[in-house]
Coordinates of N, CA and C in Angstrom, one line a residue:
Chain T
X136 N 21.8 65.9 -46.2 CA 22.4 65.4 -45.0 C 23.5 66.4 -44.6
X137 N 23.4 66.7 -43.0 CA 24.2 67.6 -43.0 C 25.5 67.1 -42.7
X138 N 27.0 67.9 -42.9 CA 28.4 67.6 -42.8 C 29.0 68.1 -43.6
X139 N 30.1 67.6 -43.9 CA 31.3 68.6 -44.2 C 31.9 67.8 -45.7
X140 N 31.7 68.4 -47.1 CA 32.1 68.2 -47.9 C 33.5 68.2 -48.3
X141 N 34.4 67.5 -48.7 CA 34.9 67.6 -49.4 C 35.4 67.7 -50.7
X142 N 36.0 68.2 -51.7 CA 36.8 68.0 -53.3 C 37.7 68.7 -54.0
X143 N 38.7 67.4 -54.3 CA 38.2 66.1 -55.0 C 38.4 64.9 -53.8
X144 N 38.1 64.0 -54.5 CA 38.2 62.8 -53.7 C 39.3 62.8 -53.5
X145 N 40.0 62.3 -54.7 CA 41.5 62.1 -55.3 C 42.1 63.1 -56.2
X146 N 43.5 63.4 -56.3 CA 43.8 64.0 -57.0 C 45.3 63.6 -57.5
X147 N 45.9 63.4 -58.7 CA 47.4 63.4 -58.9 C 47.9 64.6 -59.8
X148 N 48.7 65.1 -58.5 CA 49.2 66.2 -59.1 C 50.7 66.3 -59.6
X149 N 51.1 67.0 -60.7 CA 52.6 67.4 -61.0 C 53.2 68.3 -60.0
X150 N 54.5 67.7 -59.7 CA 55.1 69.1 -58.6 C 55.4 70.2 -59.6
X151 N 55.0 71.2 -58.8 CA 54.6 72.3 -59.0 C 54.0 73.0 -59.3
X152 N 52.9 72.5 -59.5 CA 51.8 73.0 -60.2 C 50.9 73.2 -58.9
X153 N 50.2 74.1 -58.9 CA 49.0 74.9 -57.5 C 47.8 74.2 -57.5
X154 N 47.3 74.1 -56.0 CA 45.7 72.9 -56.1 C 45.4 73.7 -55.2
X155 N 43.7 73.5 -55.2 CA 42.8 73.7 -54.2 C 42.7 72.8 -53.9
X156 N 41.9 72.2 -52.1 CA 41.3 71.4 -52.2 C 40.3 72.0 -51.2
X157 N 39.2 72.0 -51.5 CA 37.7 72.5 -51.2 C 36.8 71.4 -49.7
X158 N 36.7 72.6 -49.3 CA 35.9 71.9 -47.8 C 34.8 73.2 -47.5
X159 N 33.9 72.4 -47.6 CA 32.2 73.2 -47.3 C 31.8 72.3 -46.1
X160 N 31.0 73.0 -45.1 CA 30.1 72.4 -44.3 C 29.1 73.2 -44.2
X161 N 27.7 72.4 -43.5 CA 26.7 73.1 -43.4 C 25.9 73.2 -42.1
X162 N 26.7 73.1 -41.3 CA 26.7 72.7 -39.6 C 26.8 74.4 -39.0
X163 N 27.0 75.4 -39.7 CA 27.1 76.4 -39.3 C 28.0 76.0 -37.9
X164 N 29.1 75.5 -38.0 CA 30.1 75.6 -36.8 C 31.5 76.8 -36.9
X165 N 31.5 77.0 -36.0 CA 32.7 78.5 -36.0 C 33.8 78.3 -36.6
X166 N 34.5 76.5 -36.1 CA 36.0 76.4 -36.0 C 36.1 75.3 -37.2
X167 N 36.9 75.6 -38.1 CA 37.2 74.7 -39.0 C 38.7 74.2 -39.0
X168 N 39.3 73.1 -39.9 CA 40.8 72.6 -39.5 C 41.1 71.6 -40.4
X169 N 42.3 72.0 -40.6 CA 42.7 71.1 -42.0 C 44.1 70.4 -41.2
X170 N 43.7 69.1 -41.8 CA 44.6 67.9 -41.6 C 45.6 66.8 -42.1
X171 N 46.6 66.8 -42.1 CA 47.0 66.0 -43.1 C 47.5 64.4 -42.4
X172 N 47.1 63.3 -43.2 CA 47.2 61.6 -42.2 C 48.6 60.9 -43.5
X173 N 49.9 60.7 -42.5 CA 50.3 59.9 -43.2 C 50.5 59.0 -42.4
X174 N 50.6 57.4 -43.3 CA 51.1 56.2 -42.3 C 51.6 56.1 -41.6
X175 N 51.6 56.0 -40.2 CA 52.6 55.5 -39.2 C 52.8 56.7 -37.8
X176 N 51.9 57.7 -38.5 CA 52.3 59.3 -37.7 C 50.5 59.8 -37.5
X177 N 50.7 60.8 -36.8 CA 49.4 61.0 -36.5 C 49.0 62.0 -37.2
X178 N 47.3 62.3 -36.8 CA 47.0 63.6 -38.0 C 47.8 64.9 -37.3
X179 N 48.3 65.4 -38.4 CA 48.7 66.8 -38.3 C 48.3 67.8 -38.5
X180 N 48.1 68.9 -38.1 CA 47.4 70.2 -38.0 C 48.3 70.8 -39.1
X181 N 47.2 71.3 -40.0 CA 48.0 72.2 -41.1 C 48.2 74.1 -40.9
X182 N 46.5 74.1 -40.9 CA 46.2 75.4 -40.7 C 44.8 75.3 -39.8
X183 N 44.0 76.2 -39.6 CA 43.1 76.2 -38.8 C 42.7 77.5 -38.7
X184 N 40.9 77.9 -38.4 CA 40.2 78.7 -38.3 C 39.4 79.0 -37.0
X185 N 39.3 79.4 -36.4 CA 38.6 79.5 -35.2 C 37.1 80.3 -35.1
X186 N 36.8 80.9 -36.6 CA 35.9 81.6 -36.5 C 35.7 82.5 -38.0
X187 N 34.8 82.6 -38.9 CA 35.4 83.3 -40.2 C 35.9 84.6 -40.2
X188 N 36.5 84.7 -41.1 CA 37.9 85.8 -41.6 C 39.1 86.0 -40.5
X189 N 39.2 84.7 -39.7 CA 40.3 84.8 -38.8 C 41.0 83.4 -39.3
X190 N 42.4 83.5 -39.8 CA 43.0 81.7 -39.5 C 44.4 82.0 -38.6
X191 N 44.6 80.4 -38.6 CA 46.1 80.2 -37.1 C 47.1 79.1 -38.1
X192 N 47.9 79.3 -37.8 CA 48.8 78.4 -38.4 C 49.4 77.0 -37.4
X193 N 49.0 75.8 -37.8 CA 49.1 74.6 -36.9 C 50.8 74.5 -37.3
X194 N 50.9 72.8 -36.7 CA 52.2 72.2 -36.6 C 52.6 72.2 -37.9
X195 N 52.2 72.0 -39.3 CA 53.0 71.9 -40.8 C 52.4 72.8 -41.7
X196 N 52.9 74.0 -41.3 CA 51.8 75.1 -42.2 C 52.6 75.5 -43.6
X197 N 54.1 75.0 -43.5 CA 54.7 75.6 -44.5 C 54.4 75.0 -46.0
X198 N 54.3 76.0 -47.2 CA 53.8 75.2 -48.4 C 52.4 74.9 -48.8
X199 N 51.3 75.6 -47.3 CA 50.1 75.5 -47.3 C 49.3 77.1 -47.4
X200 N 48.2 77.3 -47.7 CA 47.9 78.2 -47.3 C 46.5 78.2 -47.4
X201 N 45.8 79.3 -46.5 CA 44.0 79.0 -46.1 C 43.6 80.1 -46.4
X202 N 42.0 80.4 -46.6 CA 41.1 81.7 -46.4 C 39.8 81.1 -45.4
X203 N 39.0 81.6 -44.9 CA 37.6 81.7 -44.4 C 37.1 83.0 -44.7
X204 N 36.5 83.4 -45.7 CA 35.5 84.2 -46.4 C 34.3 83.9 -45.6
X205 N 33.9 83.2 -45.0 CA 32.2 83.1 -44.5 C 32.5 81.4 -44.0
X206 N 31.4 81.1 -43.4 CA 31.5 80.5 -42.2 C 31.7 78.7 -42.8
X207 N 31.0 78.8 -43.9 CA 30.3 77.3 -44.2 C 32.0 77.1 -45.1
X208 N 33.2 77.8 -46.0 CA 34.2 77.0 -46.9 C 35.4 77.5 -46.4
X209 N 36.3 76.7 -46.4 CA 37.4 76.8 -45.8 C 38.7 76.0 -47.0
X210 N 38.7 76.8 -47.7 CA 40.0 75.8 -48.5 C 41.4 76.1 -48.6
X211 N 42.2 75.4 -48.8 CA 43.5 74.8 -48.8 C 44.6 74.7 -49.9
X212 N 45.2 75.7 -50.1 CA 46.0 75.9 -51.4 C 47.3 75.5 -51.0
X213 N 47.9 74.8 -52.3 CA 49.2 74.4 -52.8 C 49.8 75.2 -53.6
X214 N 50.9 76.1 -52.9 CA 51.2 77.4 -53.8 C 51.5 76.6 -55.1
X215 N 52.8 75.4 -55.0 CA 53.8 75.1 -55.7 C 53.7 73.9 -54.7
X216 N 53.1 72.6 -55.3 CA 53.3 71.2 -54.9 C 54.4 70.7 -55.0
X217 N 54.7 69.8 -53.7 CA 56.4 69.0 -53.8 C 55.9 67.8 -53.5
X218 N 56.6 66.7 -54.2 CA 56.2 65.0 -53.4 C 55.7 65.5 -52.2
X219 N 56.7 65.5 -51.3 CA 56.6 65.2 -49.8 C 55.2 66.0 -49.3
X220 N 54.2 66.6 -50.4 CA 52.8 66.6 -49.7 C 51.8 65.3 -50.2
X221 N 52.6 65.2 -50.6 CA 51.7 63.7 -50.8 C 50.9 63.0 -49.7
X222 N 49.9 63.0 -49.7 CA 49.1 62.9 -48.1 C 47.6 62.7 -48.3
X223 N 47.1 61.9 -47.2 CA 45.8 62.2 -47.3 C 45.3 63.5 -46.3
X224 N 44.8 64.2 -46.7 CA 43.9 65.8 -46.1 C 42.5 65.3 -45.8
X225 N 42.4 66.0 -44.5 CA 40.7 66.0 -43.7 C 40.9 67.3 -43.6
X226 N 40.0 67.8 -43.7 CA 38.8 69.1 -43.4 C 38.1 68.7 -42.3
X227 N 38.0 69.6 -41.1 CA 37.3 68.7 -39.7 C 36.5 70.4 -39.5
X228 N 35.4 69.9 -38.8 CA 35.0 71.4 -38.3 C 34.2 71.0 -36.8
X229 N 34.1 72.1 -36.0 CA 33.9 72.0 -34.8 C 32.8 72.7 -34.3
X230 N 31.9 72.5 -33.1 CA 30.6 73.9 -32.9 C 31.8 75.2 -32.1
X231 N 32.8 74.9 -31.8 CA 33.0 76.1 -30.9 C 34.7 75.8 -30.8
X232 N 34.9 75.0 -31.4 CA 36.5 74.9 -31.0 C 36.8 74.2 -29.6
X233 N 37.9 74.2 -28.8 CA 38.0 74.0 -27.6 C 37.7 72.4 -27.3
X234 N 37.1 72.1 -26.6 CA 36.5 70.3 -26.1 C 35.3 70.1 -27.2
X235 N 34.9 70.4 -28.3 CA 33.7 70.0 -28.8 C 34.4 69.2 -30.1
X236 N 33.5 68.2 -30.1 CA 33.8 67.2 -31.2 C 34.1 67.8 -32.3
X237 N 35.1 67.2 -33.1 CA 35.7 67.2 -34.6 C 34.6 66.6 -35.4
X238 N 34.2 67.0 -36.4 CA 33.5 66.0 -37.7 C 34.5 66.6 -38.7
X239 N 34.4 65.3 -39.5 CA 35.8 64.9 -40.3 C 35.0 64.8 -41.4
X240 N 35.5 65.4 -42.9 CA 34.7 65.0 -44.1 C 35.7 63.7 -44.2
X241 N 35.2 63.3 -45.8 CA 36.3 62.4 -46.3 C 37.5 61.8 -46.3
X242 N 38.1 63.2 -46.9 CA 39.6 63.2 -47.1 C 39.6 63.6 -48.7
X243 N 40.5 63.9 -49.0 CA 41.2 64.0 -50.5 C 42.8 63.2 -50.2
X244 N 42.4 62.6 -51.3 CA 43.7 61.5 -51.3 C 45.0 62.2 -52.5
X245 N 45.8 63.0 -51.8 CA 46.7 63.6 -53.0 C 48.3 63.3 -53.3
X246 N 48.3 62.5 -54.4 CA 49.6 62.2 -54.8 C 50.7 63.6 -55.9
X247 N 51.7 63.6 -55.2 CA 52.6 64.9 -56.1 C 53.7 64.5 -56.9
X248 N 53.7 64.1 -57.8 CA 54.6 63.1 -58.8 C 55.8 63.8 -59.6
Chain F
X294 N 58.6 68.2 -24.4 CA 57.8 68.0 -25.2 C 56.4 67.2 -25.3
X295 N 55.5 67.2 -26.4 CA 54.1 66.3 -26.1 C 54.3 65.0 -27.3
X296 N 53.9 64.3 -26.2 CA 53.9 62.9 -26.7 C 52.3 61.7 -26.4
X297 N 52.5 61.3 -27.1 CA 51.4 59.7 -27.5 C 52.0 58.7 -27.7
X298 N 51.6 57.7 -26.2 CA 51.9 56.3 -27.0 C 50.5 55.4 -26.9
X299 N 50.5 55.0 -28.3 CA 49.7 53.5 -28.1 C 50.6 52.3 -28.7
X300 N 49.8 51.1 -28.5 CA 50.1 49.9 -29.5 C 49.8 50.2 -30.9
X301 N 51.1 49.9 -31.7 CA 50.8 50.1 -32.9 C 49.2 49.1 -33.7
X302 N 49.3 47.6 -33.2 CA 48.6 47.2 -33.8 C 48.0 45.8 -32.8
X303 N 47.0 45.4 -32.6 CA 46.3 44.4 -31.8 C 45.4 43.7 -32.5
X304 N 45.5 42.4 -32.1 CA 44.1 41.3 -32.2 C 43.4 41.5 -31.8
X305 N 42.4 40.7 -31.6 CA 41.4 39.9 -30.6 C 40.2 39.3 -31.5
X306 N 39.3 38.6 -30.5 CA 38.3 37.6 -31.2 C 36.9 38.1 -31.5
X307 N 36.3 37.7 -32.1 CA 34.9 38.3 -32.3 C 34.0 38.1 -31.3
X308 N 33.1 38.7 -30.6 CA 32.6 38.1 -29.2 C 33.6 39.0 -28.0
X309 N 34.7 38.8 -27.8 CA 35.5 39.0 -27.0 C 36.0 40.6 -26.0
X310 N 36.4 41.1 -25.3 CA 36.8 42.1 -25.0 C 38.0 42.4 -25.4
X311 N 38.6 43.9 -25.0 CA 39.6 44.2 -25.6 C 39.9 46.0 -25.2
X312 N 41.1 46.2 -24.3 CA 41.5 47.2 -24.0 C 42.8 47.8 -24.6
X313 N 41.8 48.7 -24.9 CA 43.3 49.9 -26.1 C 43.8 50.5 -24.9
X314 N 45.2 50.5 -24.4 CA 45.8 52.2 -24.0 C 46.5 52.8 -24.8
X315 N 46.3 54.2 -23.5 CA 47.2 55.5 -24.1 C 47.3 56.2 -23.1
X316 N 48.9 56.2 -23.5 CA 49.5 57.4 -22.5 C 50.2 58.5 -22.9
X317 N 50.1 59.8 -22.3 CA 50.5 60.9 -23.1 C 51.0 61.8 -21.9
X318 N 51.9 62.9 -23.0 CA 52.7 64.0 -22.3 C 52.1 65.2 -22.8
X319 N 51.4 65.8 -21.8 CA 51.3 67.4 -23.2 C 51.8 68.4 -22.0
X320 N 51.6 69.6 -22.9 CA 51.9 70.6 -22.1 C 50.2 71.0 -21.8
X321 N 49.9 70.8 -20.3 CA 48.3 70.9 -19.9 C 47.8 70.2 -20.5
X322 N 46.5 69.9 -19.9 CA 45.5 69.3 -20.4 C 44.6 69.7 -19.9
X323 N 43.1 69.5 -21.2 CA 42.1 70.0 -21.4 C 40.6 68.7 -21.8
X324 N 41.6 67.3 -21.1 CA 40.4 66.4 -22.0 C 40.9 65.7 -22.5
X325 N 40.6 64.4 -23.1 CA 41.2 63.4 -23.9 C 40.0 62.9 -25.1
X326 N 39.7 62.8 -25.9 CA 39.2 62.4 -27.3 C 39.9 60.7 -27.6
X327 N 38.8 60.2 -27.6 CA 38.9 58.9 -28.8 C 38.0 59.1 -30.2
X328 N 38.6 58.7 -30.9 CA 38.1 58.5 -32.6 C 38.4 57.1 -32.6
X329 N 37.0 56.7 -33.5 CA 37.6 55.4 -34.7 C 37.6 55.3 -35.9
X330 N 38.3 54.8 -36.4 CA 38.5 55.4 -37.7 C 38.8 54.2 -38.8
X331 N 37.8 53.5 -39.5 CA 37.9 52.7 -40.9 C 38.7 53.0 -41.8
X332 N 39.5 51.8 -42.3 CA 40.4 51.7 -43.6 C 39.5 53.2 -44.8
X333 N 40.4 54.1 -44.8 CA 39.9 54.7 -45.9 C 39.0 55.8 -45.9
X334 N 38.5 56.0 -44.4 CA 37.7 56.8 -43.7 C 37.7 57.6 -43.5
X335 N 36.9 58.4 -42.9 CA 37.5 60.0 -42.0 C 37.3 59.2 -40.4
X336 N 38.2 60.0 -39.4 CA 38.2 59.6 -38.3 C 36.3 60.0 -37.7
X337 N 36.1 59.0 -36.9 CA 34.8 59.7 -36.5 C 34.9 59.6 -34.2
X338 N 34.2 60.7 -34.2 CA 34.0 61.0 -32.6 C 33.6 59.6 -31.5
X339 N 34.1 58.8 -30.8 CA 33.9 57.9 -29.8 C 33.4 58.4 -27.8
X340 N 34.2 59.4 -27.5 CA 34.8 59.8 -26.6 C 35.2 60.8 -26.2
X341 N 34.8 61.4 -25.0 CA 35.7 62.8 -24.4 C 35.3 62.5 -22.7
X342 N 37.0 62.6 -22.2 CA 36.7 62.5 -21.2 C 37.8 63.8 -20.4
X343 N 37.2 64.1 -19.8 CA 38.1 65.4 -18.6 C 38.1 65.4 -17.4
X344 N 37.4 64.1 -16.8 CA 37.6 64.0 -15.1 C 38.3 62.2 -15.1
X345 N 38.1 62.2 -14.3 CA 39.3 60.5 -13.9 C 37.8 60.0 -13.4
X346 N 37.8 58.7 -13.9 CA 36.9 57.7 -14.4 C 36.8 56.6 -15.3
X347 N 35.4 56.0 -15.0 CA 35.1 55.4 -16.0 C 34.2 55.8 -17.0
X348 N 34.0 56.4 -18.3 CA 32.7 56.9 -19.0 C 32.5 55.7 -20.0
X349 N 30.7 55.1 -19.7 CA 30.2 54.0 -20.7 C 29.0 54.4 -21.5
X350 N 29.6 54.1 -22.8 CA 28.5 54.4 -23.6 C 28.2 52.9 -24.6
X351 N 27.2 52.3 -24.5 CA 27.2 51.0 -25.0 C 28.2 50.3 -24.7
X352 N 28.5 49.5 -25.8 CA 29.9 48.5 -25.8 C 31.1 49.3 -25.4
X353 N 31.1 50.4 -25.8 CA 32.2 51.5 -26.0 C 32.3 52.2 -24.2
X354 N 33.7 52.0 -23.6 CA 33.7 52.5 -22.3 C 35.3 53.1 -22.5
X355 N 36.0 54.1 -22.0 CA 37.1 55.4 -22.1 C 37.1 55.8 -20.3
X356 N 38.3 55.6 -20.2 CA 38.8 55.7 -18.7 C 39.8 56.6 -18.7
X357 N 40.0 57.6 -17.9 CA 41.1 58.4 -17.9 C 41.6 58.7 -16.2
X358 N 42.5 59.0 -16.0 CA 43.7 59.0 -15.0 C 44.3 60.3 -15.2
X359 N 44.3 61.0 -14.9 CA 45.1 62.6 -15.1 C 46.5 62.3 -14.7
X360 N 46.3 62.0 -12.8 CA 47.9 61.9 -12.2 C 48.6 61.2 -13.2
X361 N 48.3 59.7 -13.9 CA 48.9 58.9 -14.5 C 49.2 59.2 -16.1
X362 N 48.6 60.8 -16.6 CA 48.7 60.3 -17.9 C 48.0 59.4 -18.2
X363 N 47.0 58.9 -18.1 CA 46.8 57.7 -19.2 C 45.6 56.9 -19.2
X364 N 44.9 56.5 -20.0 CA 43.8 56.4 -20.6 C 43.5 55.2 -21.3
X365 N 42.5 54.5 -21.3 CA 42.0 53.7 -22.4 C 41.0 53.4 -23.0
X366 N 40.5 52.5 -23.6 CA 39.1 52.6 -24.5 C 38.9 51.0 -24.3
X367 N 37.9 50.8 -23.8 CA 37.1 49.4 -23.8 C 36.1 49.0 -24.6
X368 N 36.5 48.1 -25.3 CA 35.6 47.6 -26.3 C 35.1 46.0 -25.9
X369 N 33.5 46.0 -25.9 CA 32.8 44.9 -25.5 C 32.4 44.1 -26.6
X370 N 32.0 42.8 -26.2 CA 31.4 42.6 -27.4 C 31.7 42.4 -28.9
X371 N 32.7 42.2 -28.7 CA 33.9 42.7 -30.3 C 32.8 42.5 -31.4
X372 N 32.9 43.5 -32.5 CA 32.3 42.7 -33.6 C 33.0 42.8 -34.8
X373 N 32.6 42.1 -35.8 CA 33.5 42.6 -37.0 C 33.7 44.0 -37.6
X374 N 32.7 44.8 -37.5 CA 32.8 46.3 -38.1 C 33.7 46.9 -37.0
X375 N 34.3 45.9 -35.6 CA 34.8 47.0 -34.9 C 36.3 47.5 -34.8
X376 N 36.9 46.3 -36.2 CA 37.8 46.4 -36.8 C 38.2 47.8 -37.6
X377 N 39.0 48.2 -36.7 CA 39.3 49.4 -37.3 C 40.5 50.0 -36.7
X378 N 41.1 51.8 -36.9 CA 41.9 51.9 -36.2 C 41.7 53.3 -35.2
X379 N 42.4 53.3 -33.6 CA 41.6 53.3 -32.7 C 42.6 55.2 -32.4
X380 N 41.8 56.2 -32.5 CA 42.5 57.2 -32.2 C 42.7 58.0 -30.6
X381 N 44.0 58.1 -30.6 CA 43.7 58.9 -29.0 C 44.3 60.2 -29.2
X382 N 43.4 61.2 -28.2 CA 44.4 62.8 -28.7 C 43.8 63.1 -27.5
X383 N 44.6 63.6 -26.8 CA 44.3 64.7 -25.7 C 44.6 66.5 -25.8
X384 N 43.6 67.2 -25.5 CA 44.1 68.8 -25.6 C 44.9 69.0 -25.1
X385 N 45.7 69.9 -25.6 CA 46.9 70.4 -24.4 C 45.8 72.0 -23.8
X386 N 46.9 72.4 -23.3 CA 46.9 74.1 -22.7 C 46.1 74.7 -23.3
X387 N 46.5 74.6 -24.9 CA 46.0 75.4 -25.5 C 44.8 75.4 -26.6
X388 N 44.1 73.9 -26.3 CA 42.9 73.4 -26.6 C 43.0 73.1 -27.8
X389 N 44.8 72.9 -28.5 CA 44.9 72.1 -29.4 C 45.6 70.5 -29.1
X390 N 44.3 69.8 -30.0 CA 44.5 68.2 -29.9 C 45.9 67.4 -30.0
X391 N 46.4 66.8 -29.4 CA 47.6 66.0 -29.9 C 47.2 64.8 -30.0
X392 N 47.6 64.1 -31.5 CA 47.2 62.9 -32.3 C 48.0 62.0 -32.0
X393 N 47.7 60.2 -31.1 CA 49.0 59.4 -31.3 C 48.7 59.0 -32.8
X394 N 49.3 57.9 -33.3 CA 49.2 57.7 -34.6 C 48.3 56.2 -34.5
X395 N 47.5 56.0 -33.3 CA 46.6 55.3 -33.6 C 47.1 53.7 -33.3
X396 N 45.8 53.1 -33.1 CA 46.5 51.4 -32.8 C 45.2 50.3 -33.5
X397 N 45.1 49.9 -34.8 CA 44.5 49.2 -35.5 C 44.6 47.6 -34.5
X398 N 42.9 47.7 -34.9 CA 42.5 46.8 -34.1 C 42.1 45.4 -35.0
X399 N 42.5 44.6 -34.8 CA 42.1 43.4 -36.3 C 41.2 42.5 -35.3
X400 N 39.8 42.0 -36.3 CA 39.4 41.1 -35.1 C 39.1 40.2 -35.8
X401 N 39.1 39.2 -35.3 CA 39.0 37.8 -35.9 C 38.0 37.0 -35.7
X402 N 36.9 36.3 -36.5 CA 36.0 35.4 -36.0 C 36.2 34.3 -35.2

């Protein structure tokens, strides 16, 4: 089925200690985008790709960091975890960026203890 | 600066109608997006609208207003799965989305 994988589902992490969290799609879409949803606030733009081996830095980039190596994986490193990333994360990807719909994987649900 | 407001959180009956707004500040705009989005979900695509109107797709109808800022989502027919929570983001300038934080919709038999 085609769409946008994410992993792990869940994760609890020690601060400070470094995570991946892994987002594959198979939509062959250009623009990829990482998101993070806490209660009460809206999704926030972490980082973001517009095309492979190019990324942009959204509204909370700091403490995050991305690659796009090739078109279909896009993941999300935690140099050095702090609580305050404690969040749920979407991986969204797009056909073209711009007005074309978001698909959303899952989420990874990450606690920083 | 850019801003989103919705109702944090709404009723309504099962059977029944029920109009979400949203009104917003961006710098430009490029379009408005609705998502709905289940407890525990990823948000999923409802809506895109870029001219002032009414756009109906089934139960699901998205009206937008440019002059006014502002926007809503009509939901017919209420049903139980349509409990959920209701996303609005419009592009700015720069064809990045701005997120309100959503208005959960509880419906009741």
């Amino acid at each position: 089925i085609a769409g946008i994988t994410q992993a792990p589902t869940s994760q609890i992490l020690a601060a400070g200690r470094r995570m991946t969290l892994r987002c594959t799609q198979d939509m062959r879409h250009n623009a990829m985008y990482w998101y993070r949803q806490d209660l009460g606030l809206g999704l926030r733009l972490i980082h973001y790709s517009n095309t492979a081996g190019t990324t942009g830095k959204g509204e909370v980039p700091d403490g995050y960091s991305v690659s796009r190596a090739n078109t279909d994986d896009f993941p999300l490193t935690l140099a050095s975890a702090v609580p305050s990333q404690t969040s749920v994360y979407f991986c969204a990807s797009s056909d073209s960026g711009g007005n074309s719909p978001l698909h959303f994987g899952n989420g990874t649900r990450l606690t920083v203890t | 600066g850019q801003n989103i407001d919705q109702p944090t959180e709404m009723t309504a009956t099962e059977g029944a109608i029920v109009q979400i707004n949203c009104t917003y500040q961006t710098s430009g705009f490029n379009g408005l997006f609705w998502y709905q989005q289940h407890a525990g979900e990823a948000p999923t695509f409802l809506s895109y609208n870029v001219l002032d109107g009414l756009e109906e797709k089934g139960r699901f109808s998205s009206f937008l207003s440019r002059s006014k800022g502002y926007s809503y989502l009509l939901l017919k027919e209420l049903q139980m799965k349509d409990s959920a929570s209701y996303l609005c983001a419009p592009l700015d300038s720069n064809y990045q989305l701005i997120w309100g934080a959503g208005t959960k919709l509880i419906i009741k038999p």
